[in-house]
mmCIF file of C-alpha atoms and ligand atoms in Angstrom:
data_model
loop_
_atom_site.group_PDB
_atom_site.id
_atom_site.type_symbol
_atom_site.label_atom_id
_atom_site.label_comp_id
_atom_site.label_asym_id
_atom_site.label_seq_id
_atom_site.Cartn_x
_atom_site.Cartn_y
_atom_site.Cartn_z
ATOM 1 C CA VAL A 1220 0.000 0.000 0.000
ATOM 2 C CA ARG A 1221 1.358 3.397 -0.990
ATOM 3 C CA GLU A 1222 0.602 6.438 1.119
ATOM 4 C CA VAL A 1223 0.440 10.114 0.170
ATOM 5 C CA GLN A 1224 0.372 12.547 3.087
ATOM 6 C CA ILE A 1225 -1.734 15.639 2.629
ATOM 7 C CA HIS A 1226 -0.669 18.397 4.975
ATOM 8 C CA PRO A 1227 -3.053 20.723 6.784
ATOM 9 C CA ILE A 1228 -4.693 22.836 4.161
ATOM 10 C CA ARG A 1229 -6.222 25.564 6.283
ATOM 11 C CA HIS A 1230 -5.065 26.382 9.797
ATOM 12 C CA ASP A 1231 -7.931 24.417 11.335
ATOM 13 C CA ASP A 1232 -7.626 21.362 9.042
ATOM 14 C CA PRO A 1233 -5.892 18.187 10.219
ATOM 15 C CA ALA A 1234 -3.428 16.384 7.963
ATOM 16 C CA TYR A 1235 -4.780 13.296 6.229
ATOM 17 C CA SER A 1236 -3.523 10.400 4.139
ATOM 18 C CA ALA A 1237 -4.466 8.856 0.857
ATOM 19 C CA LEU A 1238 -3.798 5.114 0.758
ATOM 20 C CA ILE A 1239 -3.280 3.582 -2.670
ATOM 21 C CA GLY A 1240 -3.315 -0.128 -3.406
ATOM 22 C CA ARG A 1241 -4.968 -3.184 -4.921
ATOM 23 C CA GLY A 1242 -7.951 -4.671 -3.136
ATOM 24 C CA ILE A 1243 -7.732 -2.169 -0.290
ATOM 25 C CA LEU A 1244 -11.514 -1.669 -0.243
ATOM 26 C CA SER A 1245 -11.713 -4.891 1.752
ATOM 27 C CA MET A 1246 -9.687 -3.407 4.628
ATOM 28 C CA ALA A 1247 -11.004 0.165 4.459
ATOM 29 C CA LEU A 1248 -13.922 -0.185 6.885
ATOM 30 C CA ALA A 1249 -11.831 -2.010 9.481
ATOM 31 C CA ASP A 1250 -9.209 0.707 9.154
ATOM 32 C CA LEU A 1251 -11.846 3.437 9.555
ATOM 33 C CA GLU A 1252 -13.467 1.721 12.528
ATOM 34 C CA GLN A 1253 -10.093 1.468 14.188
ATOM 35 C CA ARG A 1254 -9.275 5.137 13.609
ATOM 36 C CA TYR A 1255 -12.731 6.229 14.706
ATOM 37 C CA ALA A 1256 -13.370 3.715 17.450
ATOM 38 C CA GLY A 1257 -16.982 3.577 18.553
ATOM 39 C CA ARG A 1258 -18.307 5.508 15.588
ATOM 40 C CA ARG A 1259 -20.794 4.052 13.111
ATOM 41 C CA VAL A 1260 -19.969 4.192 9.426
ATOM 42 C CA PHE A 1261 -22.587 5.202 6.843
ATOM 43 C CA VAL A 1262 -21.822 4.392 3.195
ATOM 44 C CA VAL A 1263 -22.981 6.492 0.252
ATOM 45 C CA THR A 1264 -22.603 4.967 -3.213
ATOM 46 C CA ASP A 1265 -24.534 4.684 -6.483
ATOM 47 C CA ALA A 1266 -26.354 1.925 -8.324
ATOM 48 C CA HIS A 1267 -23.605 1.295 -10.921
ATOM 49 C CA VAL A 1268 -20.907 1.013 -8.284
ATOM 50 C CA GLU A 1269 -23.081 -1.378 -6.319
ATOM 51 C CA ALA A 1270 -23.851 -3.456 -9.443
ATOM 52 C CA ALA A 1271 -20.130 -3.640 -10.231
ATOM 53 C CA GLY A 1272 -19.597 -5.367 -6.889
ATOM 54 C CA HIS A 1273 -17.609 -2.640 -5.153
ATOM 55 C CA LEU A 1274 -20.138 -2.027 -2.358
ATOM 56 C CA ALA A 1275 -20.019 -5.716 -1.478
ATOM 57 C CA ALA A 1276 -16.205 -5.659 -1.549
ATOM 58 C CA LEU A 1277 -16.270 -2.753 0.910
ATOM 59 C CA VAL A 1278 -18.918 -3.830 3.415
ATOM 60 C CA GLN A 1279 -18.655 -7.651 3.155
ATOM 61 C CA ASP A 1280 -20.819 -9.026 5.957
ATOM 62 C CA ARG A 1281 -20.794 -5.876 8.104
ATOM 63 C CA ARG A 1282 -24.068 -4.290 9.106
ATOM 64 C CA VAL A 1283 -23.557 -0.704 8.021
ATOM 65 C CA GLY A 1284 -26.102 1.882 6.950
ATOM 66 C CA ARG A 1285 -26.025 2.779 3.303
ATOM 67 C CA TYR A 1286 -27.638 4.952 0.667
ATOM 68 C CA VAL A 1287 -27.461 3.949 -2.993
ATOM 69 C CA ILE A 1288 -27.883 6.933 -5.322
ATOM 70 C CA GLU A 1289 -30.220 6.180 -8.210
ATOM 71 C CA PRO A 1290 -29.942 7.088 -11.012
ATOM 72 C CA PRO A 1291 -26.135 7.432 -10.914
ATOM 73 C CA GLY A 1292 -24.392 10.431 -12.413
ATOM 74 C CA GLU A 1293 -24.733 14.174 -12.658
ATOM 75 C CA VAL A 1294 -28.578 14.132 -12.818
ATOM 76 C CA SER A 1295 -28.635 13.108 -9.154
ATOM 77 C CA LYS A 1296 -26.014 15.607 -7.996
ATOM 78 C CA ASN A 1297 -28.535 17.966 -6.421
ATOM 79 C CA MET A 1298 -30.129 19.064 -3.156
ATOM 80 C CA ASN A 1299 -32.906 16.457 -3.368
ATOM 81 C CA THR A 1300 -30.326 13.691 -3.131
ATOM 82 C CA VAL A 1301 -28.543 15.495 -0.294
ATOM 83 C CA ILE A 1302 -31.786 15.738 1.693
ATOM 84 C CA ALA A 1303 -32.687 12.111 0.994
ATOM 85 C CA ILE A 1304 -29.311 10.951 2.344
ATOM 86 C CA LEU A 1305 -29.456 13.212 5.402
ATOM 87 C CA GLU A 1306 -32.922 11.947 6.244
ATOM 88 C CA ALA A 1307 -31.926 8.302 5.724
ATOM 89 C CA MET A 1308 -29.090 8.834 8.210
ATOM 90 C CA GLU A 1309 -31.428 10.429 10.730
ATOM 91 C CA ARG A 1310 -34.007 7.670 10.360
ATOM 92 C CA GLU A 1311 -31.331 5.089 11.036
ATOM 93 C CA LYS A 1312 -30.339 7.091 14.127
ATOM 94 C CA TYR A 1313 -26.901 8.113 13.012
ATOM 95 C CA GLY A 1314 -25.587 10.896 15.225
ATOM 96 C CA ARG A 1315 -22.637 13.259 15.456
ATOM 97 C CA ASP A 1316 -20.478 10.261 16.270
ATOM 98 C CA SER A 1317 -20.676 8.771 12.780
ATOM 99 C CA VAL A 1318 -18.355 8.644 9.783
ATOM 100 C CA LEU A 1319 -19.446 8.843 6.175
ATOM 101 C CA ALA A 1320 -17.744 6.760 3.486
ATOM 102 C CA ALA A 1321 -18.289 7.964 -0.108
ATOM 103 C CA LEU A 1322 -17.726 5.049 -2.496
ATOM 104 C CA GLY A 1323 -17.886 5.952 -6.181
ATOM 105 C CA GLY A 1324 -16.917 8.482 -8.798
ATOM 106 C CA GLY A 1325 -16.783 12.245 -8.529
ATOM 107 C CA THR A 1326 -20.536 12.674 -8.227
ATOM 108 C CA VAL A 1327 -20.773 10.344 -5.228
ATOM 109 C CA GLY A 1328 -17.673 11.943 -3.704
ATOM 110 C CA ASP A 1329 -18.961 15.491 -4.165
ATOM 111 C CA ILE A 1330 -22.411 14.620 -2.772
ATOM 112 C CA GLY A 1331 -21.092 12.475 0.078
ATOM 113 C CA GLY A 1332 -18.485 15.030 1.109
ATOM 114 C CA PHE A 1333 -21.145 17.731 1.198
ATOM 115 C CA VAL A 1334 -23.569 15.607 3.239
ATOM 116 C CA ALA A 1335 -20.774 14.829 5.728
ATOM 117 C CA GLY A 1336 -19.978 18.534 5.955
ATOM 118 C CA ILE A 1337 -23.476 19.522 7.027
ATOM 119 C CA PHE A 1338 -24.864 16.462 8.876
ATOM 120 C CA LYS A 1339 -25.105 17.428 12.583
ATOM 121 C CA ARG A 1340 -22.711 20.306 11.826
ATOM 122 C CA GLY A 1341 -20.143 18.013 10.265
ATOM 123 C CA ILE A 1342 -18.844 14.461 10.556
ATOM 124 C CA PRO A 1343 -15.632 12.991 9.082
ATOM 125 C CA CYS A 1344 -15.791 11.811 5.476
ATOM 126 C CA ALA A 1345 -13.674 9.091 3.882
ATOM 127 C CA GLN A 1346 -13.362 9.181 0.106
ATOM 128 C CA LEU A 1347 -13.190 5.866 -1.776
ATOM 129 C CA PRO A 1348 -12.898 6.888 -5.443
ATOM 130 C CA THR A 1349 -13.708 4.331 -8.150
ATOM 131 C CA THR A 1350 -13.247 6.248 -11.438
ATOM 132 C CA THR A 1351 -10.243 7.634 -13.303
ATOM 133 C CA VAL A 1352 -11.547 11.166 -12.644
ATOM 134 C CA SER A 1353 -12.080 10.714 -8.930
ATOM 135 C CA GLN A 1354 -8.848 8.792 -8.311
ATOM 136 C CA ALA A 1355 -6.829 11.453 -10.133
ATOM 137 C CA ASP A 1356 -8.676 14.525 -9.060
ATOM 138 C CA SER A 1357 -11.835 14.877 -6.995
ATOM 139 C CA ALA A 1358 -11.055 12.607 -4.021
ATOM 140 C CA VAL A 1359 -8.519 15.040 -2.581
ATOM 141 C CA GLY A 1360 -8.701 18.798 -2.386
ATOM 142 C CA GLY A 1361 -11.870 19.277 -0.402
ATOM 143 C CA LYS A 1362 -14.194 20.849 -2.947
ATOM 144 C CA VAL A 1363 -17.545 19.222 -2.257
ATOM 145 C CA GLY A 1364 -21.051 20.154 -3.286
ATOM 146 C CA VAL A 1365 -23.940 19.748 -5.678
ATOM 147 C CA ASP A 1366 -25.496 21.447 -8.696
ATOM 148 C CA SER A 1367 -28.466 23.812 -8.684
ATOM 149 C CA ALA A 1368 -31.099 23.850 -11.416
ATOM 150 C CA LEU A 1369 -29.134 26.756 -12.911
ATOM 151 C CA SER A 1370 -25.473 25.872 -12.593
ATOM 152 C CA LYS A 1371 -22.872 23.247 -11.713
ATOM 153 C CA ASN A 1372 -21.456 23.025 -8.186
ATOM 154 C CA ALA A 1373 -23.631 25.945 -7.078
ATOM 155 C CA TYR A 1374 -23.884 24.819 -3.450
ATOM 156 C CA GLY A 1375 -20.961 23.457 -1.505
ATOM 157 C CA LEU A 1376 -18.088 23.687 0.900
ATOM 158 C CA PHE A 1377 -14.334 23.550 1.090
ATOM 159 C CA ARG A 1378 -13.929 20.574 3.408
ATOM 160 C CA GLN A 1379 -11.087 18.078 3.381
ATOM 161 C CA PRO A 1380 -11.729 14.340 3.675
ATOM 162 C CA ALA A 1381 -10.573 12.463 6.768
ATOM 163 C CA ARG A 1382 -8.939 9.703 4.740
ATOM 164 C CA VAL A 1383 -8.800 8.534 1.133
ATOM 165 C CA TYR A 1384 -8.650 4.929 -0.084
ATOM 166 C CA VAL A 1385 -7.696 4.517 -3.730
ATOM 167 C CA ASP A 1386 -8.306 0.927 -4.790
ATOM 168 C CA VAL A 1387 -7.075 0.774 -8.385
ATOM 169 C CA THR A 1388 -8.733 -2.600 -8.971
ATOM 170 C CA THR A 1389 -12.134 -0.845 -8.989
ATOM 171 C CA LEU A 1390 -11.222 0.742 -12.340
ATOM 172 C CA ALA A 1391 -11.465 -2.674 -14.025
ATOM 173 C CA THR A 1392 -15.266 -2.347 -14.256
ATOM 174 C CA MET A 1393 -15.405 1.140 -15.799
ATOM 175 C CA ASP A 1394 -16.708 1.497 -19.340
ATOM 176 C CA GLU A 1395 -13.947 2.103 -21.890
ATOM 177 C CA ARG A 1396 -14.976 5.597 -22.964
ATOM 178 C CA GLY A 1397 -15.280 6.936 -19.420
ATOM 179 C CA TYR A 1398 -12.073 5.210 -18.368
ATOM 180 C CA ARG A 1399 -10.057 6.837 -21.160
ATOM 181 C CA ALA A 1400 -11.596 10.287 -20.788
ATOM 182 C CA GLY A 1401 -10.787 10.268 -17.080
ATOM 183 C CA LEU A 1402 -7.115 9.693 -17.856
ATOM 184 C CA VAL A 1403 -6.972 13.171 -19.399
ATOM 185 C CA GLU A 1404 -6.838 14.605 -15.848
ATOM 186 C CA SER A 1405 -3.645 12.585 -15.311
ATOM 187 C CA VAL A 1406 -2.173 13.956 -18.538
ATOM 188 C CA LYS A 1407 -3.120 17.446 -17.345
ATOM 189 C CA HIS A 1408 -1.366 16.951 -14.008
ATOM 190 C CA ALA A 1409 1.796 15.739 -15.721
ATOM 191 C CA LEU A 1410 1.787 18.628 -18.185
ATOM 192 C CA ILE A 1411 1.493 21.289 -15.499
ATOM 193 C CA ALA A 1412 3.734 19.831 -12.835
ATOM 194 C CA ASP A 1413 5.524 16.573 -13.539
ATOM 195 C CA GLU A 1414 7.886 16.123 -16.466
ATOM 196 C CA ALA A 1415 9.032 12.679 -15.252
ATOM 197 C CA GLY A 1416 5.375 11.713 -14.843
ATOM 198 C CA PHE A 1417 4.673 12.751 -18.408
ATOM 199 C CA GLU A 1418 7.559 10.607 -19.652
ATOM 200 C CA SER A 1419 6.189 7.730 -17.600
ATOM 201 C CA ILE A 1420 2.764 8.138 -19.240
ATOM 202 C CA GLU A 1421 4.388 8.180 -22.686
ATOM 203 C CA ALA A 1422 6.383 5.048 -21.887
ATOM 204 C CA ASN A 1423 3.553 3.129 -20.179
ATOM 205 C CA LEU A 1424 0.526 4.159 -22.187
ATOM 206 C CA GLU A 1425 -0.262 0.662 -23.449
ATOM 207 C CA LYS A 1426 -0.127 -0.701 -19.907
ATOM 208 C CA LEU A 1427 -2.325 2.151 -18.745
ATOM 209 C CA LEU A 1428 -4.888 1.371 -21.430
ATOM 210 C CA ALA A 1429 -4.756 -2.284 -20.403
ATOM 211 C CA ARG A 1430 -5.502 -1.110 -16.814
ATOM 212 C CA ASP A 1431 -2.309 -2.671 -15.517
ATOM 213 C CA GLU A 1432 -2.607 -2.325 -11.756
ATOM 214 C CA ALA A 1433 1.007 -1.488 -10.958
ATOM 215 C CA THR A 1434 0.916 1.278 -13.563
ATOM 216 C CA LEU A 1435 -2.375 2.567 -12.149
ATOM 217 C CA GLU A 1436 -0.901 2.677 -8.653
ATOM 218 C CA GLU A 1437 2.075 4.666 -9.833
ATOM 219 C CA ILE A 1438 -0.065 7.168 -11.679
ATOM 220 C CA ALA A 1439 -2.502 7.486 -8.753
ATOM 221 C CA GLU A 1440 0.366 8.343 -6.451
ATOM 222 C CA ARG A 1441 1.704 10.951 -8.867
ATOM 223 C CA ASN A 1442 -1.740 12.494 -9.351
ATOM 224 C CA LEU A 1443 -2.569 12.761 -5.678
ATOM 225 C CA THR A 1444 0.860 14.125 -4.811
ATOM 226 C CA ILE A 1445 0.621 16.839 -7.452
ATOM 227 C CA LYS A 1446 -2.899 17.823 -6.519
ATOM 228 C CA ALA A 1447 -2.110 17.812 -2.786
ATOM 229 C CA ARG A 1448 1.034 19.931 -3.133
ATOM 230 C CA ILE A 1449 -0.857 22.515 -5.176
ATOM 231 C CA VAL A 1450 -3.981 22.613 -3.000
ATOM 232 C CA GLU A 1451 -1.916 22.820 0.188
ATOM 233 C CA GLN A 1452 -0.355 26.041 -1.020
ATOM 234 C CA ASP A 1453 -3.539 27.663 -2.278
ATOM 235 C CA PRO A 1454 -6.636 25.934 -0.870
ATOM 236 C CA GLU A 1455 -9.123 28.569 -1.977
ATOM 237 C CA GLU A 1456 -7.870 29.089 -5.500
ATOM 238 C CA LYS A 1457 -6.511 32.603 -5.163
ATOM 239 C CA ASN A 1458 -3.770 32.021 -7.739
ATOM 240 C CA LEU A 1459 -1.647 28.828 -7.871
ATOM 241 C CA ARG A 1460 -4.604 26.399 -7.656
ATOM 242 C CA ARG A 1461 -5.806 27.847 -10.962
ATOM 243 C CA VAL A 1462 -3.115 25.779 -12.703
ATOM 244 C CA LEU A 1463 -5.434 22.800 -12.147
ATOM 245 C CA ASN A 1464 -7.780 24.462 -14.632
ATOM 246 C CA TYR A 1465 -5.298 23.873 -17.452
ATOM 247 C CA GLY A 1466 -7.282 22.938 -20.559
ATOM 248 C CA HIS A 1467 -10.541 23.658 -18.755
ATOM 249 C CA THR A 1468 -11.330 27.151 -20.104
ATOM 250 C CA VAL A 1469 -11.954 25.923 -23.646
ATOM 251 C CA GLY A 1470 -12.798 22.463 -22.280
ATOM 252 C CA HIS A 1471 -15.769 23.601 -20.197
ATOM 253 C CA ALA A 1472 -17.010 25.730 -23.096
ATOM 254 C CA ILE A 1473 -16.928 22.755 -25.485
ATOM 255 C CA GLU A 1474 -18.522 20.466 -22.908
ATOM 256 C CA SER A 1475 -21.499 22.772 -22.397
ATOM 257 C CA ALA A 1476 -21.800 23.871 -26.056
ATOM 258 C CA SER A 1477 -21.954 20.191 -27.061
ATOM 259 C CA GLY A 1478 -24.932 19.783 -24.736
ATOM 260 C CA PHE A 1479 -22.751 17.435 -22.644
ATOM 261 C CA ARG A 1480 -22.542 14.892 -25.493
ATOM 262 C CA MET A 1481 -18.783 15.242 -25.178
ATOM 263 C CA LEU A 1482 -17.447 13.868 -21.911
ATOM 264 C CA HIS A 1483 -15.591 16.217 -19.591
ATOM 265 C CA GLY A 1484 -12.212 14.586 -20.277
ATOM 266 C CA GLU A 1485 -12.762 14.574 -24.040
ATOM 267 C CA SER A 1486 -13.568 18.291 -23.904
ATOM 268 C CA VAL A 1487 -10.554 19.019 -21.712
ATOM 269 C CA ALA A 1488 -8.350 17.142 -24.200
ATOM 270 C CA LEU A 1489 -9.441 19.654 -26.856
ATOM 271 C CA GLY A 1490 -8.919 22.435 -24.338
ATOM 272 C CA ILE A 1491 -5.335 21.259 -23.828
ATOM 273 C CA LEU A 1492 -4.740 21.276 -27.595
ATOM 274 C CA ALA A 1493 -6.150 24.810 -27.782
ATOM 275 C CA ALA A 1494 -4.069 26.040 -24.837
ATOM 276 C CA ALA A 1495 -0.936 24.537 -26.377
ATOM 277 C CA ARG A 1496 -1.691 26.372 -29.598
ATOM 278 C CA ILE A 1497 -2.166 29.664 -27.745
ATOM 279 C CA ALA A 1498 1.194 29.212 -25.997
ATOM 280 C CA GLU A 1499 2.838 28.788 -29.389
ATOM 281 C CA GLU A 1500 0.949 31.731 -30.928
ATOM 282 C CA ILE A 1501 2.028 34.149 -28.223
ATOM 283 C CA GLY A 1502 5.595 32.914 -28.382
ATOM 284 C CA ILE A 1503 6.086 31.386 -24.942
ATOM 285 C CA SER A 1504 6.434 27.784 -26.159
ATOM 286 C CA ASP A 1505 8.395 26.265 -29.032
ATOM 287 C CA GLY A 1506 5.556 23.795 -29.609
ATOM 288 C CA THR A 1507 7.304 20.697 -28.277
ATOM 289 C CA ALA A 1508 5.020 20.342 -25.261
ATOM 290 C CA GLY A 1509 1.943 20.713 -27.465
ATOM 291 C CA ARG A 1510 3.135 18.083 -29.938
ATOM 292 C CA ARG A 1511 3.909 15.550 -27.209
ATOM 293 C CA ALA A 1512 0.607 16.253 -25.459
ATOM 294 C CA ALA A 1513 -1.285 15.807 -28.734
ATOM 295 C CA ALA A 1514 0.450 12.477 -29.374
ATOM 296 C CA VAL A 1515 -0.514 11.110 -25.950
ATOM 297 C CA LEU A 1516 -4.100 12.362 -26.214
ATOM 298 C CA ARG A 1517 -4.395 10.751 -29.656
ATOM 299 C CA ARG A 1518 -3.192 7.425 -28.274
ATOM 300 C CA LEU A 1519 -5.860 7.732 -25.559
ATOM 301 C CA GLY A 1520 -8.393 8.021 -28.368
ATOM 302 C CA MET A 1521 -9.387 11.569 -27.524
ATOM 303 C CA PRO A 1522 -11.005 13.752 -30.219
ATOM 304 C CA GLU A 1523 -8.699 16.126 -32.084
ATOM 305 C CA LYS A 1524 -11.423 18.383 -33.462
ATOM 306 C CA ARG A 1525 -14.440 19.983 -31.879
ATOM 307 C CA PRO A 1526 -17.884 18.782 -32.962
ATOM 308 C CA PRO A 1527 -18.972 20.585 -36.162
ATOM 309 C CA GLU A 1528 -22.128 21.974 -34.528
ATOM 310 C CA VAL A 1529 -20.061 23.840 -31.920
ATOM 311 C CA SER A 1530 -19.112 27.211 -33.411
ATOM 312 C CA ALA A 1531 -16.261 29.502 -32.369
ATOM 313 C CA ALA A 1532 -18.830 32.193 -31.542
ATOM 314 C CA GLN A 1533 -20.645 29.804 -29.206
ATOM 315 C CA LEU A 1534 -17.381 28.966 -27.491
ATOM 316 C CA ALA A 1535 -16.402 32.618 -27.096
ATOM 317 C CA GLU A 1536 -19.794 33.297 -25.553
ATOM 318 C CA ALA A 1537 -19.488 30.340 -23.155
ATOM 319 C CA MET A 1538 -15.979 31.416 -22.148
ATOM 320 C CA SER A 1539 -17.024 34.977 -21.376
ATOM 321 C CA ARG A 1540 -19.489 33.505 -18.864
ATOM 322 C CA ASP A 1541 -16.714 31.386 -17.287
ATOM 323 C CA LYS A 1542 -16.390 31.999 -13.530
ATOM 324 C CA LYS A 1543 -12.688 32.727 -13.990
ATOM 325 C CA SER A 1544 -13.132 35.414 -16.651
ATOM 326 C CA VAL A 1545 -12.208 38.962 -15.770
ATOM 327 C CA ALA A 1546 -14.248 41.671 -17.521
ATOM 328 C CA ALA A 1547 -15.528 38.955 -19.897
ATOM 329 C CA ALA A 1548 -11.986 38.221 -21.202
ATOM 330 C CA PRO A 1549 -11.160 34.574 -20.577
ATOM 331 C CA ARG A 1550 -7.896 33.858 -18.818
ATOM 332 C CA PHE A 1551 -5.757 30.885 -19.694
ATOM 333 C CA VAL A 1552 -3.334 28.701 -17.849
ATOM 334 C CA LEU A 1553 -0.508 28.022 -20.311
ATOM 335 C CA VAL A 1554 2.272 25.452 -20.293
ATOM 336 C CA ASP A 1555 5.565 26.702 -21.752
ATOM 337 C CA ARG A 1556 7.393 23.375 -21.410
ATOM 338 C CA ILE A 1557 6.323 19.964 -20.143
ATOM 339 C CA GLY A 1558 5.810 20.007 -16.384
ATOM 340 C CA HIS A 1559 5.904 23.789 -16.144
ATOM 341 C CA VAL A 1560 3.218 26.491 -16.142
ATOM 342 C CA TYR A 1561 3.991 29.901 -17.588
ATOM 343 C CA ARG A 1562 3.750 32.751 -15.107
ATOM 344 C CA ALA A 1563 3.018 36.303 -16.218
ATOM 345 C CA LYS A 1564 5.139 39.236 -15.038
ATOM 346 C CA ASP A 1565 2.509 40.131 -12.435
ATOM 347 C CA GLY A 1566 2.874 36.634 -10.948
ATOM 348 C CA GLU A 1567 -0.502 35.415 -12.205
ATOM 349 C CA TYR A 1568 -0.830 31.818 -13.390
ATOM 350 C CA ALA A 1569 -3.939 32.564 -15.443
ATOM 351 C CA VAL A 1570 -3.113 35.075 -18.157
ATOM 352 C CA PRO A 1571 -5.396 37.121 -20.397
ATOM 353 C CA VAL A 1572 -5.119 36.131 -24.051
ATOM 354 C CA ALA A 1573 -5.688 38.412 -27.039
ATOM 355 C CA PRO A 1574 -8.758 37.500 -29.132
ATOM 356 C CA ALA A 1575 -6.629 36.877 -32.240
ATOM 357 C CA ALA A 1576 -4.520 34.192 -30.543
ATOM 358 C CA LEU A 1577 -7.631 32.557 -29.119
ATOM 359 C CA ALA A 1578 -9.296 32.592 -32.550
ATOM 360 C CA LYS A 1579 -6.270 30.832 -34.085
ATOM 361 C CA ALA A 1580 -6.373 28.195 -31.379
ATOM 362 C CA LEU A 1581 -10.089 27.561 -31.894
ATOM 363 C CA GLU A 1582 -9.460 27.353 -35.634
ATOM 364 C CA ALA A 1583 -6.768 24.728 -35.041
ATOM 365 C CA ILE A 1584 -9.321 22.405 -33.439
ATOM 366 C CA ARG A 1585 -12.092 23.082 -35.972
ATOM 367 C CA ALA A 1586 -13.409 20.008 -37.802
HETATM 368 N N1 LIG B 73 -14.463 18.027 -6.240
HETATM 369 C C1 LIG B 73 -13.587 18.139 -7.211
HETATM 370 O O1 LIG B 73 -12.499 18.675 -7.024
HETATM 371 C C2 LIG B 73 -13.917 17.587 -8.563
HETATM 372 C C3 LIG B 73 -12.914 17.435 -9.527
HETATM 373 C C4 LIG B 73 -13.256 16.846 -10.753
HETATM 374 C C5 LIG B 73 -14.563 16.442 -10.983
HETATM 375 N N2 LIG B 73 -15.513 16.620 -10.018
HETATM 376 C C6 LIG B 73 -16.897 16.175 -10.236
HETATM 377 O O2 LIG B 73 -16.882 14.783 -10.475
HETATM 378 C C7 LIG B 73 -17.975 14.437 -11.289
HETATM 379 C C8 LIG B 73 -17.471 13.559 -12.409
HETATM 380 O O3 LIG B 73 -16.802 12.452 -11.850
HETATM 381 P P1 LIG B 73 -16.910 10.998 -12.488
HETATM 382 O O4 LIG B 73 -16.558 11.064 -13.903
HETATM 383 O O5 LIG B 73 -16.177 10.090 -11.597
HETATM 384 O O6 LIG B 73 -18.504 10.784 -12.462
HETATM 385 P P2 LIG B 73 -19.512 9.749 -11.819
HETATM 386 O O7 LIG B 73 -19.342 9.630 -10.365
HETATM 387 O O8 LIG B 73 -20.851 10.193 -12.282
HETATM 388 O O9 LIG B 73 -19.119 8.378 -12.496
HETATM 389 C C9 LIG B 73 -19.337 8.169 -13.877
HETATM 390 C C10 LIG B 73 -20.159 6.903 -14.105
HETATM 391 O O10 LIG B 73 -19.383 5.773 -13.791
HETATM 392 C C11 LIG B 73 -20.083 4.942 -12.852
HETATM 393 N N3 LIG B 73 -19.053 4.275 -12.063
HETATM 394 C C12 LIG B 73 -18.311 4.808 -11.063
HETATM 395 N N4 LIG B 73 -17.356 3.953 -10.690
HETATM 396 C C13 LIG B 73 -17.503 2.849 -11.450
HETATM 397 C C14 LIG B 73 -16.797 1.619 -11.528
HETATM 398 N N5 LIG B 73 -15.704 1.381 -10.788
HETATM 399 N N6 LIG B 73 -17.224 0.692 -12.427
HETATM 400 C C15 LIG B 73 -18.304 0.942 -13.223
HETATM 401 N N7 LIG B 73 -18.979 2.107 -13.205
HETATM 402 C C16 LIG B 73 -18.579 3.052 -12.333
HETATM 403 C C17 LIG B 73 -20.986 5.862 -12.135
HETATM 404 O O11 LIG B 73 -22.078 5.188 -11.575
HETATM 405 C C18 LIG B 73 -21.403 6.819 -13.243
HETATM 406 O O12 LIG B 73 -22.434 6.240 -14.006
HETATM 407 C C19 LIG B 73 -18.595 15.740 -11.771
HETATM 408 O O13 LIG B 73 -19.773 15.982 -11.031
HETATM 409 C C20 LIG B 73 -17.537 16.767 -11.447
HETATM 410 O O14 LIG B 73 -18.097 18.031 -11.151
HETATM 411 C C21 LIG B 73 -15.211 17.170 -8.813
HETATM 412 ZN ZN1 LIG B 74 -11.456 18.293 -15.062
#
């Protein structure tokens, strides 16, 4: 079992660990019960994760309370689900002395972490991520919450988990498209912060696609270390944490303009291609990083062009509504060489980009 230590993020946060291994779901509840002696564990998961056998692997023959989110996915990431879980916990007489275990992908983790943050003014939450997105990204960092009818992640908290268990064997049951798209977050991490990690992805891509467990453990450790080191320094995204949005400015715009037909990771892959093109256009990169990124994303089977129905005007409009825009001008995180984010003279990691350079980048990914 590998262990990544995550240091206190805000002054009142305790440190916590992420454990990474194969088959560690089967020891997670015993480990939690030992760390939180006398507390009752409540498990939140979803119907796909249960059907894939991961709930059974976690609870075995223990009698623990549970809530299975149905239907799985973003449609259930809302306040109705939060209330249903809170009330299920109350009905089963869970009190302040309980622990919540969120077993599933990013939607389960975001919902479960939020429920734990508000149940009886807050109980510890363990994250047990089961997707490529959640194992690389959402399980650590402490952003938890749900969507409103109007926008994504409208309601939530910054609240760190108490412990994270990354069992890479759970990825074996993911569907191929979702599995691959989730790996784009790992490529993103390597591009912004880990040159050796990027070389490892290049060298081990076939093993990664074959879901080789040793390779998955290595990449999980790299991902969580990178995310932790960044979030520790800037928990509330004042500047440095923005580097995690690499590829996401154009990515989010494509994702929403496609009516969510494109998966998040597929959209971010295009966003990375666009950002690489911008870096070249404005003369901060010689293009090497972009070419190597494009080659890896192609081998992952990611799209290289945006869907024909998504126009540049639509994307510009979506980007001007982006939370991170300043005076409607989108800001971009740019990589100047592999493993390194460009920093503007004023110290900002997210830099304004002239419309002409952005237009060229959007043209480069036009079908
Ligand atoms: N909090 C953060 O920092 C952060 C970061 C990135 C993404 N997110 C959020 O995460 C969500 C996306 O995460 P996701 O892609 O993991 O979504 P998800 O949780 O909806 O999982 C995707 C699908 O895979 C299924 N599934 C999960 N694990 C499985 C397994 N092992 N085998 C078979 N099927 C499985 C789920 O039931 C679901 O149908 C979004 O809501 C996004 O906002 C949060
Ligand atoms: Zn993302």
